[in-house]
Coordinates of C-alpha atoms in Angstrom, one line a residue:
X516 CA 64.4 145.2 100.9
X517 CA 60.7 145.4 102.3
X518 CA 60.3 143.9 106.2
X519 CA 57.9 141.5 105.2
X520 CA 60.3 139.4 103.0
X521 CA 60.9 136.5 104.0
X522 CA 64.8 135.7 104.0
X523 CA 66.0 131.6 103.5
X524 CA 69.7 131.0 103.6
X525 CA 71.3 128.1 101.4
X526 CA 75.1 126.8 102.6
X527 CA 76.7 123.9 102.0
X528 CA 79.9 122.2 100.0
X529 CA 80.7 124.0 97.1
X530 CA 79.4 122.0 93.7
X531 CA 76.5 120.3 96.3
X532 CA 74.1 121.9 94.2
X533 CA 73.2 125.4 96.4
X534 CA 72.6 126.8 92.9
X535 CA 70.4 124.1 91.7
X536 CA 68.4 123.9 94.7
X537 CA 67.8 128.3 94.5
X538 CA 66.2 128.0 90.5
X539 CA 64.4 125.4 91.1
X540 CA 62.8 127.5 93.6
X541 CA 62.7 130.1 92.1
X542 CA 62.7 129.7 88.3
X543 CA 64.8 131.9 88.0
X544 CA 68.2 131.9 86.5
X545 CA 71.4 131.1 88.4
X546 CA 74.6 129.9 87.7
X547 CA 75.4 126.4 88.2
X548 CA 78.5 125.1 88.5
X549 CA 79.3 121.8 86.3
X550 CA 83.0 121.2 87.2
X551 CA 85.4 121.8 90.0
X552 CA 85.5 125.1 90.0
X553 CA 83.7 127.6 92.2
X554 CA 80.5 129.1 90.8
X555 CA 79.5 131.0 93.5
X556 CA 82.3 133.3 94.5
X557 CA 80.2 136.4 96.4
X558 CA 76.7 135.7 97.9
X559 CA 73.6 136.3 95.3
X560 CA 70.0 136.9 96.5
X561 CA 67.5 136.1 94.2
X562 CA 64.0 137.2 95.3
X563 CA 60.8 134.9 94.3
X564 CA 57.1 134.4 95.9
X565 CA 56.4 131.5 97.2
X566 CA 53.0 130.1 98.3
X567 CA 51.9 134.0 98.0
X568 CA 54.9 135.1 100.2
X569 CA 58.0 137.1 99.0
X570 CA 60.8 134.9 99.6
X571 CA 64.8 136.1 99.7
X572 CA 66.6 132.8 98.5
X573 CA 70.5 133.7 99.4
X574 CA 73.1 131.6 97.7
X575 CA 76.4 131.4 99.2
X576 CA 79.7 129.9 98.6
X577 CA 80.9 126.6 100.2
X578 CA 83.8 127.2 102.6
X579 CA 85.9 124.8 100.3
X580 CA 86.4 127.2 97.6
X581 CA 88.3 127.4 95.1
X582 CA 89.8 130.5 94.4
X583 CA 89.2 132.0 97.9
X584 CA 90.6 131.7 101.6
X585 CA 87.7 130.6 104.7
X586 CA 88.2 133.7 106.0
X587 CA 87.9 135.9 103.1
X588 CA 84.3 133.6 102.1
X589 CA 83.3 134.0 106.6
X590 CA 84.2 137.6 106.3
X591 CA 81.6 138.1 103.1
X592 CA 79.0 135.6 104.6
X593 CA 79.2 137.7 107.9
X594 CA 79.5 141.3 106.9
X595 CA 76.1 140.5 104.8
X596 CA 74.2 138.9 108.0
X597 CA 75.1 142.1 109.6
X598 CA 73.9 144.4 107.0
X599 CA 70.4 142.4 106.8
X600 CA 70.2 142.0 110.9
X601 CA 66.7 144.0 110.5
X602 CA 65.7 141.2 108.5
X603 CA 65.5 138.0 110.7
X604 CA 65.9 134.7 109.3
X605 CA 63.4 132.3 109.3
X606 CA 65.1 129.3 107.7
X607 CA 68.6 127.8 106.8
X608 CA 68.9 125.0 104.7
X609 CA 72.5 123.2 104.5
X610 CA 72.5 120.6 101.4
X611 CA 75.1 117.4 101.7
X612 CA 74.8 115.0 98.7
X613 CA 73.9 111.4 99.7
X614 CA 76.5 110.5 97.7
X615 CA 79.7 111.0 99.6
X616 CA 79.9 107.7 102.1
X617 CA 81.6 109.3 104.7
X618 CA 82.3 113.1 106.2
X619 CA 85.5 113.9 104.8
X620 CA 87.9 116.6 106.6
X621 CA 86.5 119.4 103.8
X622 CA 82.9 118.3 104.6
X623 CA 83.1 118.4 108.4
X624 CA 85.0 121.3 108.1
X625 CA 81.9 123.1 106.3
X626 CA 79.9 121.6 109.2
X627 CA 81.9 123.1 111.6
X628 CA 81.8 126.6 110.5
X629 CA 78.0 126.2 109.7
X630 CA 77.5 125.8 113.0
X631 CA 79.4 128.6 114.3
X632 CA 77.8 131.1 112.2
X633 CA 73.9 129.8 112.9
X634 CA 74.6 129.4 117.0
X635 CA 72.7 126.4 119.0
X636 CA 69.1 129.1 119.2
X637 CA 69.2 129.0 115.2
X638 CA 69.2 125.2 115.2
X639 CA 65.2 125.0 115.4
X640 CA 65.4 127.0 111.8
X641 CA 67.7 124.8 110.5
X642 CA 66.9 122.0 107.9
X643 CA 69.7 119.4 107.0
X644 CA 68.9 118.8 103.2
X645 CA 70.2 115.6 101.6
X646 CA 70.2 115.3 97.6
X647 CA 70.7 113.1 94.8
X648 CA 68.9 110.0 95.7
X649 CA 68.2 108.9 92.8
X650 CA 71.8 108.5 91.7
X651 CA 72.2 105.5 94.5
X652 CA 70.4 102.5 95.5
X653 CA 67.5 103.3 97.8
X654 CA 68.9 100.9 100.8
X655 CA 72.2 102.7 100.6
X656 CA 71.1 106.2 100.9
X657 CA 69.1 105.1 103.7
X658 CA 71.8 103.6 105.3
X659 CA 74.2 106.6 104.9
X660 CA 71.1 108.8 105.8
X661 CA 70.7 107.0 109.5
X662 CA 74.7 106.9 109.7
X663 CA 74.8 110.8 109.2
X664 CA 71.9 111.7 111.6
X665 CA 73.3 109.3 114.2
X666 CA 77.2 110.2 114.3
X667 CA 77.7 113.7 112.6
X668 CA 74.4 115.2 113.1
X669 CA 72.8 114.3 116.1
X670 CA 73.8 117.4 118.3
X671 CA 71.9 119.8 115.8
X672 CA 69.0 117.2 115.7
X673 CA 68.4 117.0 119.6
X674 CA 68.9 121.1 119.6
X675 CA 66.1 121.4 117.1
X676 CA 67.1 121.0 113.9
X677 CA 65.4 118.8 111.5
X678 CA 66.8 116.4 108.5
X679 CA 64.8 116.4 105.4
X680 CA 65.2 114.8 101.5
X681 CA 65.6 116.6 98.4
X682 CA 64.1 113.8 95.2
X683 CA 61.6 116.7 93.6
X684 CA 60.7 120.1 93.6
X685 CA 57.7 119.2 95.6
X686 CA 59.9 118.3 98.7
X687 CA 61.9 121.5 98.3
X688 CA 58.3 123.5 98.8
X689 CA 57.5 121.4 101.8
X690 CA 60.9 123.0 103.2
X691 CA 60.0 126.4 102.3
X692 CA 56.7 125.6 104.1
X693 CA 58.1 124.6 106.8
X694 CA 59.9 127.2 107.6
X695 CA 56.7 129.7 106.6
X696 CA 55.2 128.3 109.7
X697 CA 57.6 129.2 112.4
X698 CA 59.2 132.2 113.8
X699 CA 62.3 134.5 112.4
X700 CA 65.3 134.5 114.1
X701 CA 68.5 136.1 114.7
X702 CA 71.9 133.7 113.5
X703 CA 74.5 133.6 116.4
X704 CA 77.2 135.6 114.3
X705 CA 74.4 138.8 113.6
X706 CA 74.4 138.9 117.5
X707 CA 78.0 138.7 117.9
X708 CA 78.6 141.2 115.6
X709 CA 75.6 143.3 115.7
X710 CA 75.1 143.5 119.6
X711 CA 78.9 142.8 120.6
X712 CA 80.1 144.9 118.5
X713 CA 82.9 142.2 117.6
X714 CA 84.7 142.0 114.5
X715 CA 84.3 138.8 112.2
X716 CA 87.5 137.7 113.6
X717 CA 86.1 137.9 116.9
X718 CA 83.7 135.7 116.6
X719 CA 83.1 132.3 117.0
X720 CA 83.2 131.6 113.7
X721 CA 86.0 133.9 113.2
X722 CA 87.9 132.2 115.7
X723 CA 87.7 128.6 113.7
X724 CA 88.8 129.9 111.0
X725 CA 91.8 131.1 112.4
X726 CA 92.3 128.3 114.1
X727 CA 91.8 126.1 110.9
X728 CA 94.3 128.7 109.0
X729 CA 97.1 127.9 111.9
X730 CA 96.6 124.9 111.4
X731 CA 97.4 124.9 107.9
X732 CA 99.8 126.7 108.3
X733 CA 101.4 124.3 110.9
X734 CA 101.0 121.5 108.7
X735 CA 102.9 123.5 105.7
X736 CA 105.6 124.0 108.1
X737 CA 105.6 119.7 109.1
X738 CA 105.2 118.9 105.3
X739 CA 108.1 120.9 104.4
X740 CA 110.5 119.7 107.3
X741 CA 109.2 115.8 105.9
X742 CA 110.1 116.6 102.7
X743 CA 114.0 118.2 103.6
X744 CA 113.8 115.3 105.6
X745 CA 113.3 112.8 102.7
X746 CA 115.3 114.3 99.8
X747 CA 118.1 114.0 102.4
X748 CA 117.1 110.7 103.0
X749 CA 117.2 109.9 99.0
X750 CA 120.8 111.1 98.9
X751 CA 121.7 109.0 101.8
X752 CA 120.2 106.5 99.8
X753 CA 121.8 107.3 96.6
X754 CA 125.1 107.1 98.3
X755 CA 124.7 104.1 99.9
X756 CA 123.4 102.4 96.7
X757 CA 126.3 103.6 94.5
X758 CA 128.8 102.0 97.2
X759 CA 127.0 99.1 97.3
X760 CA 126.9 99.1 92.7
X761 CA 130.8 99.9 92.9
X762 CA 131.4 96.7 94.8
X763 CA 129.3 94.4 93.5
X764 CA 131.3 95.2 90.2
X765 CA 134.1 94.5 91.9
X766 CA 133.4 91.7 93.0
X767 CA 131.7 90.9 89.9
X768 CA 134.8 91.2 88.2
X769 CA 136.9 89.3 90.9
X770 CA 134.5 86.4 90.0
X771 CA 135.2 86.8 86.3
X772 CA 139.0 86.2 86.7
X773 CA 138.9 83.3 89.4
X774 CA 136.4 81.3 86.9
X775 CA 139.3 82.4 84.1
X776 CA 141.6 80.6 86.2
X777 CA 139.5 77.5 87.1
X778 CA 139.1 77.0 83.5
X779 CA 143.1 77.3 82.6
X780 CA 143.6 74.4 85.7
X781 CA 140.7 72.4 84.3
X782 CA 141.8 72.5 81.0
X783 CA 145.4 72.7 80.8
X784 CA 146.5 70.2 78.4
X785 CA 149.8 69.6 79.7
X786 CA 147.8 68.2 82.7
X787 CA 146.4 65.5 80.7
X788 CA 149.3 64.6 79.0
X789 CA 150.9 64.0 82.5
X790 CA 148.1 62.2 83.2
X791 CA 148.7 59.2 80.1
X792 CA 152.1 59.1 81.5
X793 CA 151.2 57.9 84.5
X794 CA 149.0 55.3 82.7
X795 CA 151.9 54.3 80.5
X796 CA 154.2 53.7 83.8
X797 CA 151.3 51.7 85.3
X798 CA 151.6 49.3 82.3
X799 CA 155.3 48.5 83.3
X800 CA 154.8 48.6 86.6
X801 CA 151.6 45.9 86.5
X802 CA 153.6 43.4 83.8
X803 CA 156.7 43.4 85.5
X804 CA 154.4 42.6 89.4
X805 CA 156.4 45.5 90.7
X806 CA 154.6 47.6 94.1
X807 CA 153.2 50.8 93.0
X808 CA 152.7 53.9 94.8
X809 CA 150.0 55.8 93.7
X810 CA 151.8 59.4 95.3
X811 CA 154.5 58.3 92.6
X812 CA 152.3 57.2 89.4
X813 CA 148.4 56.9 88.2
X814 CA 146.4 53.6 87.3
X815 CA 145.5 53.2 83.6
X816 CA 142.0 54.2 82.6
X817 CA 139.7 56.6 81.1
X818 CA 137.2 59.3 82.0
X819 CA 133.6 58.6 81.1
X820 CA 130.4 60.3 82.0
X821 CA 132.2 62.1 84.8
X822 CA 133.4 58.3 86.5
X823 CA 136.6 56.7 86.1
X824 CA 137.3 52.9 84.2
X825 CA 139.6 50.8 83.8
X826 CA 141.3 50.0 80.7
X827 CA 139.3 47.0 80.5
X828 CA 136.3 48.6 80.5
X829 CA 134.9 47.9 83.7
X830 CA 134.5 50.3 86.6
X831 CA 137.4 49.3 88.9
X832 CA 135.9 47.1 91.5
X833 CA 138.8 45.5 93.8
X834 CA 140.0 46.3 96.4
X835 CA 143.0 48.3 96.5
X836 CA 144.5 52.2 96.8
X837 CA 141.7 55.0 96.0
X838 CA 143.0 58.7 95.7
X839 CA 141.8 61.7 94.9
X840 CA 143.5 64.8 93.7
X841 CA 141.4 68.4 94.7
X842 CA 144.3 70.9 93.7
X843 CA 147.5 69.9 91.8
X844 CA 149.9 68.5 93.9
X845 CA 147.3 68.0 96.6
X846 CA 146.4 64.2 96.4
X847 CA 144.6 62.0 99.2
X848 CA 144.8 58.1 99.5
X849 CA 143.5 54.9 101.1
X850 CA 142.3 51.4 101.4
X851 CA 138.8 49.9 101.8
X852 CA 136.6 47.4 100.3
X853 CA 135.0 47.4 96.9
X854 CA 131.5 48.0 98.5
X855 CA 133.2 51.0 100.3
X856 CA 135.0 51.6 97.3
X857 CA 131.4 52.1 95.1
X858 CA 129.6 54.5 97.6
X859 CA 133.0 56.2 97.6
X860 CA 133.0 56.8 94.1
X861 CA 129.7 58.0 94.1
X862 CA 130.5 60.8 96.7
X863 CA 133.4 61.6 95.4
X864 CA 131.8 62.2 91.8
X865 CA 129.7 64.7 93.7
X866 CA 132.2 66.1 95.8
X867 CA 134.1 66.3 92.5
X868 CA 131.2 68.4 90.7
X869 CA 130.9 70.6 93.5
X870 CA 134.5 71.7 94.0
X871 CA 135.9 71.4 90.5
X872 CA 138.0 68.8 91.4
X873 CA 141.1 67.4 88.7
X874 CA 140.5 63.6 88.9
X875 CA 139.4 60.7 90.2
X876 CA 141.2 57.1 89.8
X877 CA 141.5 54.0 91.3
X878 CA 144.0 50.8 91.2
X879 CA 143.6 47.5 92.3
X880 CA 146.5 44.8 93.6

């Protein structure tokens, strides 16, 4: 490579459209990447002329690779910026799309290590690229624009750096102009490497990448522990919940049986047939004018839509002994008034409902 070419580096996300960007400069053919794979896996330097000058337009990969580690990708973007040290730099352009709405971890993560490997004195050769713009409304690209220069890019802006908008080729010469016009420089990992002597590890670059790769590896470590943590959880769970099925069935099947039961006491025919035999010994007991005791004997009457009548075929209104009987053998009595005796009934009929109740009857004297 001649001293008088000119070299321009390209970084960004991988699929941002580094490749895109290099033949349409160019015309010359490169690969581009169409899906989420990683076209650019080493760094490719495709040599043009531009506005009469010989231009070296160096692709390289996004640190969000797919099929390579950060530090594998630092260690080949490095060891080339080493090897080319006799050939300054005079311009670095990092594309981001216009369409992401905010800087996500991978993003500012590419940010990051772009900034490590230029240093703060390779700022002033730095051009922030933004591209498809005419995939979004023109108010919302500007807004996302002023949102990116004012929180996430302002530090490289103050130091020197300038932002700029890819719609068509035309602006992408106007970069390359730009960047004809002012002075070569050295990036901050050539001088680490070059003049330190450091390895890429020793860098400052190589240092965030370690630290990024610790942290990953930290955060393996945590997602594992949460997910013991959570299948021991489930089993806890699991237990629990086949406790909790076995005695609901239980209890599902103690249910079964007690409504068997209330079903044999509230249909028991024997129990009605006592029942008309009290009614027959209230007949003798009413011709002859005999006391009755309603412990001892029932009044005559029937059953009808859940209330009790006399034989006569009125609801009992006098006055007289009102009982009730809840359980067999269980029976309550006393004496009120027929007005009492009317709400009474109406309770009771409720009451009755509610606790499956035998009977209610009622006599008068």
């Amino acid at each position: 490579m001649e001293t008088r070419k000119k070299i321009i580096v390209v970084m960004g996300m991988t699929g941002v459209g580094k490749s895109y960007l290099i033949r349409a400069l160019s015309g010359k053919k490169v690969r581009v990447g169409h899906d989420l794979s990683s076209c650019t896996q080493d760094i490719e330097a495709v040599e043009c002329v531009i506005y009469g000058n010989p231009i070296t337009l160096v692709d390289t990969p996004g640190f969000d690779d797919t099929s390579r580690s950060d530090t594998e990708i630092l260690e080949d973007i490095a060891t080339w910026l080493a090897e080319m040290d006799c050939h300054k730099v005079c311009g670095i352009i990092y594309v981001h799309s216009i369409l992401d709405d905010r800087m996500r971890g991978s993003s500012y993560k590419n940010l990051r290590m772009f900034e490590k490997i230029c240093g703060k004195e390779a700022l002033k050769n730095v051009v922030m690229l933004t591209n498809r713009w005419g995939r979004i409304d023109e108010k919302t690209a500007c807004d996302r624009e002023k949102k990116l220069a004012d929180k996430f890019l302002k530090m490289y802006l103050t130091a020197g750096c300038r932002m700029m908008r890819y719609r068509t080729k035309h602006d992408l010469f106007r970069v390359v102009r730009g960047f004809l016009n002012i002075r070569p420089t050295r990036l901050g990992i050539q001088k680490e490497m070059v003049d330190g002597q450091k390895s890429v590890s020793g860098t400052s670059a190589g240092a965030l990448a370690k630290a990024a790769v610790d942290m990953s590896a930290e955060l393996e470590q945590v997602r594992k522990k949460l997910e013991a943590t959570m299948r021991a959880d489930k089993r806890e769970y699991n237990k629990q919940r086949s406790e909790q099925q076995r005695t609901l069935k239980k209890a599902e099947a103690s249910y079964r049986q007690l409504e068997q039961s209330r079903e044999i006491l509230l249909y028991d025919p024997s129990r009605k047939l006592n029942v008309q035999i009290c009614h027959d010994r209230f007949l003798y007991y009413n011709s002859s004018r005999r006391s009755w005791d309603p412990i001892d004997d029932n009044p005559t009457g029937h059953w009808k839509n859940g209330k009790f009548y006399h034989k006569n075929g009125r609801l009992q209104p006098t006055k007289g002994k009102w009982w009730i009987e809840i359980l067999p053998n269980t029976v309550f009595h006393f004496m009120e008034t027929p007005t009492v005796h009317r709400r009474l009934i109406k309770t009771l009929n409720q009451t009755i409902e509610e606790q499956y109740a035998v009977g209610l009857m009622c006599k008068g004297v």
